[in-house]
Amino acid sequence: MLAKFIERNFKTIHEINLKYSKPRLVVSRPVRICLLILRCYLLFLVLLLLYKFITVLTA
């Protein structure tokens, strides 16, 4: 179902992706570093949640 939707609307999706492919805002270096730290923290939390889920499931 999703594949058929994508096939039918591929051109529209491609145009939207081209429109938003480049960011309009200029982000400073400290902001980029902060965002990278937040991404790493989010990844850590997801991995921790996955670990907890697996340990509870196998116990």
Short mmCIF file of C-alpha atoms in Angstrom, two decimals:
data_model
loop_
_atom_site.label_atom_id
_atom_site.label_comp_id
_atom_site.label_asym_id
_atom_site.label_seq_id
_atom_site.Cartn_x
_atom_site.Cartn_y
_atom_site.Cartn_z
CA MET A 1 0.00 0.00 0.00
CA LEU A 2 2.77 2.42 0.94
CA ALA A 3 4.81 1.36 -2.09
CA LYS A 4 1.89 2.09 -4.42
CA PHE A 5 1.45 5.51 -2.82
CA ILE A 6 5.14 6.30 -3.34
CA GLU A 7 5.04 5.08 -6.93
CA ARG A 8 2.01 7.24 -7.71
CA ASN A 9 3.41 10.33 -6.04
CA PHE A 10 7.12 9.89 -6.78
CA LYS A 11 7.40 13.10 -8.79
CA THR A 12 5.72 15.19 -6.09
CA ILE A 13 7.87 13.64 -3.37
CA HIS A 14 10.98 14.26 -5.46
CA GLU A 15 10.05 17.95 -5.93
CA ILE A 16 9.46 18.37 -2.20
CA ASN A 17 12.79 16.71 -1.41
CA LEU A 18 14.59 19.01 -3.84
CA LYS A 19 12.93 22.06 -2.30
CA TYR A 20 14.07 21.19 1.22
CA SER A 21 17.40 19.55 0.39
CA LYS A 22 19.43 22.57 1.48
CA PRO A 23 18.83 24.25 4.83
CA ARG A 24 17.70 27.85 4.78
CA LEU A 25 19.18 28.72 8.17
CA VAL A 26 22.84 29.28 8.84
CA VAL A 27 23.79 27.36 11.96
CA SER A 28 26.82 28.40 13.95
CA ARG A 29 29.51 25.96 15.02
CA PRO A 30 28.50 25.86 18.74
CA VAL A 31 24.91 25.10 17.76
CA ARG A 32 26.06 22.27 15.47
CA ILE A 33 28.20 20.85 18.29
CA CYS A 34 25.28 21.06 20.70
CA LEU A 35 22.99 19.30 18.21
CA LEU A 36 25.58 16.57 17.72
CA ILE A 37 25.79 16.06 21.48
CA LEU A 38 22.01 15.86 21.69
CA ARG A 39 21.92 13.29 18.87
CA CYS A 40 24.52 11.19 20.66
CA TYR A 41 22.55 11.45 23.90
CA LEU A 42 19.36 10.41 22.12
CA LEU A 43 21.14 7.44 20.56
CA PHE A 44 22.47 6.47 23.99
CA LEU A 45 18.96 6.61 25.48
CA VAL A 46 17.50 4.51 22.67
CA LEU A 47 20.26 1.91 23.06
CA LEU A 48 19.72 1.87 26.82
CA LEU A 49 16.00 1.38 26.33
CA LEU A 50 16.65 -1.41 23.84
CA TYR A 51 19.08 -3.08 26.26
CA LYS A 52 16.54 -2.88 29.08
CA PHE A 53 13.82 -4.30 26.85
CA ILE A 54 16.01 -7.24 25.83
CA THR A 55 17.10 -7.99 29.39
CA VAL A 56 13.52 -7.91 30.66
CA LEU A 57 12.35 -10.05 27.75
CA THR A 58 15.02 -12.73 28.28
CA ALA A 59 14.76 -12.82 32.09
#
